[in-house]
Coordinates of C-alpha atoms in Angstrom, one line a residue:
X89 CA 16.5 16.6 67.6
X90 CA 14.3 19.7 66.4
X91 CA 12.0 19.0 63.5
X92 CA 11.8 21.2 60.7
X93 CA 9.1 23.1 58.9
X94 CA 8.4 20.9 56.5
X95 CA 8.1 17.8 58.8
X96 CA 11.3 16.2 57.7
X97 CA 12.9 14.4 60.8
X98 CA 16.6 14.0 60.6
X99 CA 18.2 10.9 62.1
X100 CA 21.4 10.4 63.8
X101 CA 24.5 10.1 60.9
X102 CA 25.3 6.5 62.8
X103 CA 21.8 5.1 62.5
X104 CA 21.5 5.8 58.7
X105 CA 24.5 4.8 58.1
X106 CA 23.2 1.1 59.8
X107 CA 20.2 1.6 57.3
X108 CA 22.6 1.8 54.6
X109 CA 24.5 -1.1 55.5
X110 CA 21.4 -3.7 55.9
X111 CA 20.0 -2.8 52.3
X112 CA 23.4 -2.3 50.5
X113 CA 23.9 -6.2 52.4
X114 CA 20.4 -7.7 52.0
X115 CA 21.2 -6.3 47.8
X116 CA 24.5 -7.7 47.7
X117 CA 23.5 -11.2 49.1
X118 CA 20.8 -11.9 46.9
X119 CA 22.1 -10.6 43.8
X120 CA 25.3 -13.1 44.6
X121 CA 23.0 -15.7 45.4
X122 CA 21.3 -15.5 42.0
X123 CA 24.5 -15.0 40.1
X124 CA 25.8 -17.9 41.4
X125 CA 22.8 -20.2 40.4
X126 CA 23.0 -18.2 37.0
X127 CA 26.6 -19.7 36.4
X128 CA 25.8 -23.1 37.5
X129 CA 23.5 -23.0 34.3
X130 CA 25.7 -20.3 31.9
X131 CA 26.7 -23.0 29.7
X132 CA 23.9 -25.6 30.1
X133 CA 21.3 -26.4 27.1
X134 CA 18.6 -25.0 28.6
X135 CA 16.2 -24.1 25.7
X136 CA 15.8 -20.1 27.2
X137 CA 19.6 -19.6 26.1
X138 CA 21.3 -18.7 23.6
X139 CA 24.9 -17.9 22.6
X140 CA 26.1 -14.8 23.9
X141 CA 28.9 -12.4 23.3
X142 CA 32.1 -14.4 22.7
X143 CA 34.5 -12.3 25.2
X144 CA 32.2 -12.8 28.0
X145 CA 32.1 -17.1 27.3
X146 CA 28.3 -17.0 28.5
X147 CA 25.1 -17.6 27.0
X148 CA 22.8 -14.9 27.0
X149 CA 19.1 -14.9 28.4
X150 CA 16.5 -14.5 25.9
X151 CA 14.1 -12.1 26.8
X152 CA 11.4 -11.6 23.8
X153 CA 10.2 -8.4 24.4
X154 CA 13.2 -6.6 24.8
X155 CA 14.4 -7.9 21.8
X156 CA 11.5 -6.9 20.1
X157 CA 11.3 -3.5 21.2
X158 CA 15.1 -2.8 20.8
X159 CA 15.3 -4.3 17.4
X160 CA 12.4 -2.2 16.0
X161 CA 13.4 1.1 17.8
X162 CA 17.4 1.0 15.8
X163 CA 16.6 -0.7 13.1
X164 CA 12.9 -0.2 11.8
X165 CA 12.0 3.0 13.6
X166 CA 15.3 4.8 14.2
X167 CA 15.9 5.9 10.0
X168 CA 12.4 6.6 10.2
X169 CA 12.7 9.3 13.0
X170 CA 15.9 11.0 12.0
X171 CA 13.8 11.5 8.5
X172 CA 11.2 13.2 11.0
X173 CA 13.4 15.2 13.3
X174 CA 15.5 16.4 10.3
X175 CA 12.6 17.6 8.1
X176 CA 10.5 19.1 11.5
X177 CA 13.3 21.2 12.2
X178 CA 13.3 22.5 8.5
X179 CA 9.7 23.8 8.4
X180 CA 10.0 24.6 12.7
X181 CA 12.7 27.3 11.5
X182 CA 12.0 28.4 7.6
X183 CA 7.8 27.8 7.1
X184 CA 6.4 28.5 10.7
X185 CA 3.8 30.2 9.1
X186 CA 2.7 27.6 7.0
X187 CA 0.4 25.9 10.1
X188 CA -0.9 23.4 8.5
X189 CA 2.4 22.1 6.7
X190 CA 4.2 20.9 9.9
X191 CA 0.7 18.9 10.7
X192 CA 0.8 17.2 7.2
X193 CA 4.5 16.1 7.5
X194 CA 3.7 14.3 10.8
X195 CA 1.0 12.6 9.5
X196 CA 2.9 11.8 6.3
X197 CA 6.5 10.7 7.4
X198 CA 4.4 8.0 10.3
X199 CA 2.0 6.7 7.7
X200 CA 5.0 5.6 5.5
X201 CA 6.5 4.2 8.8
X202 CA 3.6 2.3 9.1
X203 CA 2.8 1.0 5.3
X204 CA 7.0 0.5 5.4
X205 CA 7.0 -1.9 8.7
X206 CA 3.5 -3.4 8.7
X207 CA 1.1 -2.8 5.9
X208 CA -0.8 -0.3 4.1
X209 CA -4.0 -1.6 5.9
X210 CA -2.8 -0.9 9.3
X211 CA -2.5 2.8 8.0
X212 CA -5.9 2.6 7.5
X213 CA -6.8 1.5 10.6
X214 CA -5.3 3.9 12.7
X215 CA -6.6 6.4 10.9
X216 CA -9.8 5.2 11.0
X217 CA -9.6 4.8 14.9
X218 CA -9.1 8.5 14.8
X219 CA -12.1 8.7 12.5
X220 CA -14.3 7.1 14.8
X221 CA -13.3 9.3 18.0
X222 CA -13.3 12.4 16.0
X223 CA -16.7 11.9 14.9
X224 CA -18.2 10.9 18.5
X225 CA -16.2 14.2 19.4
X226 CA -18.7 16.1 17.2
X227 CA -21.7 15.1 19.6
X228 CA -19.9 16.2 23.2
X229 CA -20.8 13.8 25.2
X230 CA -18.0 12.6 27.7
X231 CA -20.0 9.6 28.2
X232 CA -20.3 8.2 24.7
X233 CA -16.7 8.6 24.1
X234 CA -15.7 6.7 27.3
X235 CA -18.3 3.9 26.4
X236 CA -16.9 3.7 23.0
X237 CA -13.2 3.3 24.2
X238 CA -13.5 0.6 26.1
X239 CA -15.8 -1.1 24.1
X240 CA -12.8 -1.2 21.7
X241 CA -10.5 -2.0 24.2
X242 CA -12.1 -5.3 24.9
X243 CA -12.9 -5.8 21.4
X244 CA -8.8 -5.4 20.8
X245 CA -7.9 -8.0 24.1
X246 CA -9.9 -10.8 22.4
X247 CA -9.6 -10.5 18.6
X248 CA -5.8 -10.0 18.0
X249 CA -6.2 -12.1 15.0
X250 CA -7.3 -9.1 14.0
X251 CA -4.1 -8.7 12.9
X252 CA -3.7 -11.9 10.7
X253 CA -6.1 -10.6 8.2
X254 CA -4.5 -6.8 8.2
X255 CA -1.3 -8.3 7.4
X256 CA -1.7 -11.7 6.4
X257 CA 2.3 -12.3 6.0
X258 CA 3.0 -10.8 10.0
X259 CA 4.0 -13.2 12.7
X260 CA 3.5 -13.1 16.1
X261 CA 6.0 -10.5 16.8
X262 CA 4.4 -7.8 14.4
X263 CA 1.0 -8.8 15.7
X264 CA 2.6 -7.8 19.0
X265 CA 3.5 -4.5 18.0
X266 CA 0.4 -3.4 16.2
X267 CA -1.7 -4.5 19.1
X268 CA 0.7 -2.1 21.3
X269 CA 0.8 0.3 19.3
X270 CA -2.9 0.5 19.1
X271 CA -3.5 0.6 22.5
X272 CA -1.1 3.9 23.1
X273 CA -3.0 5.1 20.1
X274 CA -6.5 5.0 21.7
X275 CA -5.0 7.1 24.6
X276 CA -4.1 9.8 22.6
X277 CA -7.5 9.8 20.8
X278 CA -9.1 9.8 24.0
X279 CA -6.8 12.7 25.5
X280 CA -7.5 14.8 22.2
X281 CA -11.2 13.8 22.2
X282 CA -11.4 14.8 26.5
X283 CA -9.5 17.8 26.2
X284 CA -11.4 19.3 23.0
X285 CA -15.1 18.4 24.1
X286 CA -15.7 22.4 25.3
X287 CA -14.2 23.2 22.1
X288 CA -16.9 20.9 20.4
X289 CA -19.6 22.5 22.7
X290 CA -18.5 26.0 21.5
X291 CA -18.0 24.9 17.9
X292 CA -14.3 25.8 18.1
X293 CA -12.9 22.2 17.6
X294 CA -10.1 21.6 15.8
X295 CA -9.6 20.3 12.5
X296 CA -9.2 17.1 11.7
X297 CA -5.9 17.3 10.4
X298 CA -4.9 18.7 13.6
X299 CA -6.1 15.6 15.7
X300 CA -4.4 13.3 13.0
X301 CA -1.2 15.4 13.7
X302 CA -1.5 15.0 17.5
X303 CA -2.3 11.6 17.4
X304 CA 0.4 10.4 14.5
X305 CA 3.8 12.1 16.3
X306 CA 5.9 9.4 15.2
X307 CA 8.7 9.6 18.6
X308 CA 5.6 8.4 20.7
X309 CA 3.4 6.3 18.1
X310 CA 5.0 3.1 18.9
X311 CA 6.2 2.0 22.4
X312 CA 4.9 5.9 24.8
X313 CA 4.4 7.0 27.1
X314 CA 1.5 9.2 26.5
X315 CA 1.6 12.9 26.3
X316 CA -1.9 14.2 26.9
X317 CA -3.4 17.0 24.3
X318 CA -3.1 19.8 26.8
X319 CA 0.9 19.8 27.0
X320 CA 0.9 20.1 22.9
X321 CA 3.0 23.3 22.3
X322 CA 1.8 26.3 20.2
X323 CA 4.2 26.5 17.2
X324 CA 4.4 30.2 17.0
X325 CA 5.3 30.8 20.4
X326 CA 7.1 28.4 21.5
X327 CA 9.1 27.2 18.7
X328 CA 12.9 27.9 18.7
X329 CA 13.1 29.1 22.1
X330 CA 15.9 27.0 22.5
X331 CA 19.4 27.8 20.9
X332 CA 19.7 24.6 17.9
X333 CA 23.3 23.6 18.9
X334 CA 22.3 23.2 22.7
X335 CA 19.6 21.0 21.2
X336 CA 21.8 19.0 19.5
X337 CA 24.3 18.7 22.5
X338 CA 21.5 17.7 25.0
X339 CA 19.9 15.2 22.0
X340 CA 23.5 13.3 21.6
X341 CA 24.4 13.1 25.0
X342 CA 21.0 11.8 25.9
X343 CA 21.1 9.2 23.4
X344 CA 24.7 8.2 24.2
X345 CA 23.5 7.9 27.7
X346 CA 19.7 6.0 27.1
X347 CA 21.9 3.7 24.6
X348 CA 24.5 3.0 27.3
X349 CA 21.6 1.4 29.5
X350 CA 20.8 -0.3 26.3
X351 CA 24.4 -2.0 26.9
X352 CA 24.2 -2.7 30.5
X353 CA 21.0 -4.1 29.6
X354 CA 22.1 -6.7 27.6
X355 CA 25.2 -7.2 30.1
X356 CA 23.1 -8.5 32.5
X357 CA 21.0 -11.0 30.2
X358 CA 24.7 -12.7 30.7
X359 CA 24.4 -12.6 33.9
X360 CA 20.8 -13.1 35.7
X361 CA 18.3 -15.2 33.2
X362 CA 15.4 -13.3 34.1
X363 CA 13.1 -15.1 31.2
X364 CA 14.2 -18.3 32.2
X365 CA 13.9 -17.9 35.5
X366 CA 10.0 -16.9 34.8
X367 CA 9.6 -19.7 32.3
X368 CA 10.8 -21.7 35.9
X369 CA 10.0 -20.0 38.7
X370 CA 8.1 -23.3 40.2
X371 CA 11.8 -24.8 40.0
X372 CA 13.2 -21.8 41.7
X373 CA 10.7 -21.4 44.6
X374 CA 12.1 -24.7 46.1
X375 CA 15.6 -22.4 46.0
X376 CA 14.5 -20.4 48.7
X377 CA 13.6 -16.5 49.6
X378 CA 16.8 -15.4 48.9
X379 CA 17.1 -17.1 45.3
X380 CA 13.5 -15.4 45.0
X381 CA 14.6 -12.3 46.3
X382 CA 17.7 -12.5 43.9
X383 CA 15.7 -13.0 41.3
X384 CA 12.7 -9.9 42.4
X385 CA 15.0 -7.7 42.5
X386 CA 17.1 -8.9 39.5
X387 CA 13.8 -8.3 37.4
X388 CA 12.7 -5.3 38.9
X389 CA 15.9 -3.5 37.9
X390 CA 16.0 -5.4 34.6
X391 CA 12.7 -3.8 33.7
X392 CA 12.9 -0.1 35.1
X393 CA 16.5 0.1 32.6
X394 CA 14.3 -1.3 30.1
X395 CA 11.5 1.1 30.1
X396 CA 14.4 4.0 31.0
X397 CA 15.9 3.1 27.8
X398 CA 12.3 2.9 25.8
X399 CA 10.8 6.1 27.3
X400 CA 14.3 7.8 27.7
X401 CA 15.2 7.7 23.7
X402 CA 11.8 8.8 22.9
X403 CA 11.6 11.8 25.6
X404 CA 14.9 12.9 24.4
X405 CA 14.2 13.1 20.3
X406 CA 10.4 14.9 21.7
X407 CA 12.5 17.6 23.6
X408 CA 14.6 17.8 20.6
X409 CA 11.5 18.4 18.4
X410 CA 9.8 20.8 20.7
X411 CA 6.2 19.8 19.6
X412 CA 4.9 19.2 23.2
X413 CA 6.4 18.7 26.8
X414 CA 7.2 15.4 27.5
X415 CA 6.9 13.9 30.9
X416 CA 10.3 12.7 32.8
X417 CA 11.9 9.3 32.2
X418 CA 10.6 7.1 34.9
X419 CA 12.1 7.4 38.6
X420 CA 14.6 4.3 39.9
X421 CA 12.0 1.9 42.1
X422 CA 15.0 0.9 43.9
X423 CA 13.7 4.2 46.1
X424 CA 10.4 4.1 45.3
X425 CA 8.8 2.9 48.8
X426 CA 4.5 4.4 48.6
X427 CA 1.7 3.2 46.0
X428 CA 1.3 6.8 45.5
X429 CA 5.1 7.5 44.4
X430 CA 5.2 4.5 42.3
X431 CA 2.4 5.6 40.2
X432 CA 3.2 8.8 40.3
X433 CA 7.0 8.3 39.1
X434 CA 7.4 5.4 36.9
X435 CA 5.1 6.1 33.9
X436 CA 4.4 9.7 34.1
X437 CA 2.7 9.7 31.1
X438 CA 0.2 7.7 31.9
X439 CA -0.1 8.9 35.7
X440 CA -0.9 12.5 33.8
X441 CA -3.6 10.7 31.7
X442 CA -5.3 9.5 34.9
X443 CA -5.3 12.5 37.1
X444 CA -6.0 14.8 34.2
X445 CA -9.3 12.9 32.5
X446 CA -10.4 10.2 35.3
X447 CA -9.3 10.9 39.1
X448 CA -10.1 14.7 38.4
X449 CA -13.5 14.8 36.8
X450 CA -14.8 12.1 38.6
X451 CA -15.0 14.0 42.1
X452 CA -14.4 17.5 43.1
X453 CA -11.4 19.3 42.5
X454 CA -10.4 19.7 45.8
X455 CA -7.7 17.6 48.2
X456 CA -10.0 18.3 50.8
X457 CA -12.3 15.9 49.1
X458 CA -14.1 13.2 50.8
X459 CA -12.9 9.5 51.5
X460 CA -15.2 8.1 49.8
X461 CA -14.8 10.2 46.8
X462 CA -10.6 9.5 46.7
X463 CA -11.4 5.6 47.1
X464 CA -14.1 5.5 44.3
X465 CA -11.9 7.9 42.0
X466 CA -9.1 5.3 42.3
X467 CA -11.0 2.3 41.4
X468 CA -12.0 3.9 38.2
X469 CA -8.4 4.7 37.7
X470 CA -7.4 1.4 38.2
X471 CA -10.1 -0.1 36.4
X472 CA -9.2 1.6 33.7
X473 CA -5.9 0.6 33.7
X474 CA -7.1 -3.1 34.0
X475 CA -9.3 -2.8 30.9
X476 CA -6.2 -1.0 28.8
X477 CA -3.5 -3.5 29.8
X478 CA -5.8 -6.4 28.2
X479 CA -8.4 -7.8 30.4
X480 CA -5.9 -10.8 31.9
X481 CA -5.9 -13.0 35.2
X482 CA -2.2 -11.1 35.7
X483 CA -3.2 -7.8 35.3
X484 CA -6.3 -8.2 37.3
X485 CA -4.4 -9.1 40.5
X486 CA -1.6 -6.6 39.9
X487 CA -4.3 -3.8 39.7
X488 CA -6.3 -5.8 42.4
X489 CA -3.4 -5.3 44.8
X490 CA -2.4 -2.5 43.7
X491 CA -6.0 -0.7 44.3
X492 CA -5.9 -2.5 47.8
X493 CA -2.3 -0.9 48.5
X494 CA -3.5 2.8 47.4
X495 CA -6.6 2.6 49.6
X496 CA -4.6 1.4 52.5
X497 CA -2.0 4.4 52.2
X498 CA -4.9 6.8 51.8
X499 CA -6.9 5.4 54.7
X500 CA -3.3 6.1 56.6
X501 CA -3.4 8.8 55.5
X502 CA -6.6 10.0 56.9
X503 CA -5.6 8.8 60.3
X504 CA -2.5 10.4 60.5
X505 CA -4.7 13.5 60.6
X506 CA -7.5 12.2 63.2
X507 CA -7.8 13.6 66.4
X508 CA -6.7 10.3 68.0
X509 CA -3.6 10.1 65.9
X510 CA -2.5 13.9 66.9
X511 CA -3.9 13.1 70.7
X512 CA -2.0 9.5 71.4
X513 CA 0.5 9.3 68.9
X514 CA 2.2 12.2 67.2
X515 CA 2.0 13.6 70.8
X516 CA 3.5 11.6 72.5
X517 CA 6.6 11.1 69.8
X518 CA 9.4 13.1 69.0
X519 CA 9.6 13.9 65.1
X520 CA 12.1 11.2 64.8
X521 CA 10.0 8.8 66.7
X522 CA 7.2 9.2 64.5
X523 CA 9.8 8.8 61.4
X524 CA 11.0 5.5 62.4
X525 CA 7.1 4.7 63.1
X526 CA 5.3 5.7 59.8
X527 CA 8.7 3.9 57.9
X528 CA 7.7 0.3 59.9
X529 CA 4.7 0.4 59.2
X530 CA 5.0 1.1 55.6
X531 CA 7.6 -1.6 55.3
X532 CA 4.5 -4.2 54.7
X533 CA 3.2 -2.2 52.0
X534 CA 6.4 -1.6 50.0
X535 CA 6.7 -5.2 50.5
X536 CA 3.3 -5.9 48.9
X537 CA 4.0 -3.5 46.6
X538 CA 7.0 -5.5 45.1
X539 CA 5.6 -8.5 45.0
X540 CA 2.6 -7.4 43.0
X541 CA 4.2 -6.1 40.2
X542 CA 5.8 -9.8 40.0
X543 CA 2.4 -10.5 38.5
X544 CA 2.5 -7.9 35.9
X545 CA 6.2 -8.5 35.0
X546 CA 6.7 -12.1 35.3
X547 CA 2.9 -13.3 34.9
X548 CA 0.5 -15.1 37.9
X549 CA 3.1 -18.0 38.5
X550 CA 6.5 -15.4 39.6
X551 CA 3.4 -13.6 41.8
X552 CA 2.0 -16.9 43.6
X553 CA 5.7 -18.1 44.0
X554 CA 6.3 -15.1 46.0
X555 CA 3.1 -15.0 48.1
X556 CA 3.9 -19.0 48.9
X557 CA 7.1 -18.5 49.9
X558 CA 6.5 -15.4 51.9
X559 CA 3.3 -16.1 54.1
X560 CA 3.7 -20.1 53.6
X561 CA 7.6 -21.4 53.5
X562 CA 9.2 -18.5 55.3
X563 CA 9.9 -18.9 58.6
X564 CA 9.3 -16.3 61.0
X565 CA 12.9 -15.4 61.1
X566 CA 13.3 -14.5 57.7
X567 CA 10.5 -12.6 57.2
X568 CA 11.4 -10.6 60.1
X569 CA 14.7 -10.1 58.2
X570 CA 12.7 -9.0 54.9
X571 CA 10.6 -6.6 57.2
X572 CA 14.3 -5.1 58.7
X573 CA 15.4 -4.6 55.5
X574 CA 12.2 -3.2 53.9
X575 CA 12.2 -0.8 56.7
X576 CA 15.7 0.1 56.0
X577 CA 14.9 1.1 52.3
X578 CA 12.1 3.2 53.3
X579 CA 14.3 5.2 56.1
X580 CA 16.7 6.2 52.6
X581 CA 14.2 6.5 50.6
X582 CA 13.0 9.4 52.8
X583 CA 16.0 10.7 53.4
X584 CA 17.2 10.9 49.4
X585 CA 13.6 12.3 48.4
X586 CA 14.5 15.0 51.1
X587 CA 17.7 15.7 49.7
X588 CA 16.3 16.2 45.6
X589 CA 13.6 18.3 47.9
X590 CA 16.5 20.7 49.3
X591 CA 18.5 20.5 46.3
X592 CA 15.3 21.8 43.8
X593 CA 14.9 24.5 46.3

């Protein structure tokens, strides 16, 4: 077989069709195995459940921050935006030379969300956290600002009774959301504050009101992801580019599709208790690999529908609005199978806030940089995202093995291009030979790579479950299995990135 241009290797028809077959099984076998434990217990007074939806006769897994989210997005938020889309549109296409007017409306109509939801002192305090950058803005210096931010950030991981005295009639669930909230807040102020400092230098910054603007769209205040300053839109050139009924068209069928995930969502807290299962995954562990497995991959699809549906609604209603460029929803990790394209693809907000204001400035600009420069730009990118996740044992060791995954694939990276690796290996190997090489060797990764977002979803006990059974209960023979099956992901992973590749072309 003849390898193309672009160093994509096709494989015989037969043998990914066997690929297809081992990961469409190993899938199928673990998610029965973990919907069959799930309706041993469906009816059983286990605290975690609740009643569910009559024609189904289950009870329902209770998963807190889902219901959170979801309940605030329809019934606290969703008024709330239609109010801001409606009225945006108005000024977009009759007072577009009124600058300033669109600016005070997106101040205005979030401010009210916020005094309406929470209290009028947690208007004040975002405001005043744009204050504070704005005014460290005014000296230009990179440094201070960066000092500043996580200062606050730390500040904000071990005082969230903060919140108590803002609103002294909140419970734990509002507390939750203001502390969110302010978190994806200090990105944007950040972003604004990065992207302007020339313009402070210069004595061209913007105006306040500007920044508030920026910093108080109300689609993204709440929940992200993060749109950095630099894809903000100029109103008078960009504005109405696109016809208003096609709008409107994409906007519904959008929603109707987002909100559909939404359903299947709650379909499958019938089905697979992912929140009991964390609250007992030392129960679970004695179950077996495969119950774990069932249950990993169970909560790895549970959560990529849950941020599709959170980032999807709110990309949609931002495309509809026109005020910036929003990134993509995130990418299905079900074909997700390098550290590199998991970052990259899942929150592409945030991926866009690294590159653009830590990986970038913090070495050359150039991909020819050095090794040591890629390794120690990561770890500030990662230590970043330790700080803003809230300084926890959980987040440590996702980020921990996370880093460790990244400077693994990079340090592959760098031999694949060694004189030794061209000499012994790719020499010696056909381009299909080398395919089915660089996929069995990633295999271990994409394995570590599942099991350390375990610690970030389901906290450090589903992440030590997994690492106990793997390298201490597993027998040789099924982790051998786990590898095969691994490897098979990776060999379709390839081949389906090649095909959106040839497809875009």
């Amino acid at each position: 077989m003849k390898r193309v241009e672009n160093q994509y290797a096709p494989l015989f028809r037969c043998e990914l069709i066997c690929y297809i077959a081992i990961w469409a099984s190993g899938i199928i076998y673990v998610t029965y195995n973990i919907l069959d434990i799930s309706s041993n217990i469906k009816n059983s007074e286990i605290p975690d459940l609740i009643p569910g939806w009559s024609w189904l006769g289950r009870n329902k897994d209770t998963c807190p921050e889902w219901r959170i989210w979801t309940a605030f997005i329809i019934y606290s938020l969703g008024p709330w935006i239609i109010l801001h889309s409606s009225v945006l549109l108005l000024i977009q296409n009759y007072f577009i030379k009124v600058t300033t007017l669109r600016d005070v409306w997106l101040i205005t109509v979030t401010s009210l969300c916020i005094a309406y939801n929470f209290s009028s002192l947690s208007v004040l305090l975002f405001i005043g956290l744009t204050v504070i950058y704005y005014y460290i803005l005014l000296f230009g210096n990179q440094l201070f600002i960066w000092i500043t931010s996580i200062l606050l950030l730390g500040f904000w991981s071990y005082n969230d009774s903060l919140f108590d005295i803002i609103d002294p009639n909140s419970d734990g669930e509002i507390a939750y959301l203001l502390l969110l909230t302010l978190y994806w807040h200090q990105l944007r102020c950040l972003s604004f504050s990065l992207s302007s400092l020339n313009k402070a230098k210069n004595k061209m910054l913007p105006t306040f009101l500007h920044f508030l603007a920026y910093s108080f769209y109300l689609p993204c205040f709440f929940f992200g992801p993060i749109v950095i300053y630099t894809k903000l839109k100029d109103t008078c050139i960009t504005t109405n580019k696109t016809c208003l009924r096609q709008r409107l068209i994409t906007l519904i069928i959008n929603l109707i599709r987002y909100f559909f995930w939404m359903f299947v969502v709650e379909f499958i807290l019938h089905y697979v208790y992912i929140n009991m299962f964390l609250q007992n995954i030392k129960v679970f562990k004695n179950l077996g690999i495969t119950a774990l497995s069932g249950f990993g991959f169970g909560m790895g699809q549970f959560f990529f529908i849950k941020y599709t549906f959170i980032y999807g609604t709110v990309i949609t209603v931002a495309r509809f609005d026109e005020y910036f460029e929003p990134p993509k929803p995130p990418k299905c990790i079900s074909r997700i199978y390098l550290y590199s394209d998991m970052w990259r693809s899942f929150d592409r907000g945030l991926y866009n806030f690294l590159k653009e204001y830590i990986y970038r400035p913090s070495g050359c600009h150039s991909e020819n940089a050095s090794l040591r420069t890629k390794l120690v730009r990561s770890f500030m990118c990662f230590a970043f995202i330790f700080i803003w996740h809230g300084l926890s044992w959980e987040v440590f060791l996702w980020t921990l093995f996370n880093y460790v995954g990244i400077t693994l694939e990079t340090l592959a990276r760098v031999f694949g291009k060694s004189s030794y690796y061209l000499r012994y290996i790719k020499f010696y190997l056909s381009g299909s030979n080398e395919r089915r090489f660089l996929a069995l060797i990633t295999s271990p990764l994409t394995m570590l790579s599942a099991i350390s977002n375990f610690f970030f979803f389901g906290g450090i006990d589903a992440g030590i479950s997994f690492f106990e059974a793997i390298f201490l209960l597993n027998t040789w023979i099924e982790n051998t299995i786990i590898i095969i099956i691994f490897y098979s992901m990776c060999q379709i992973s390839m081949e389906f990135n090649h095909y959106k590749k040839t497809k875009q072309q």
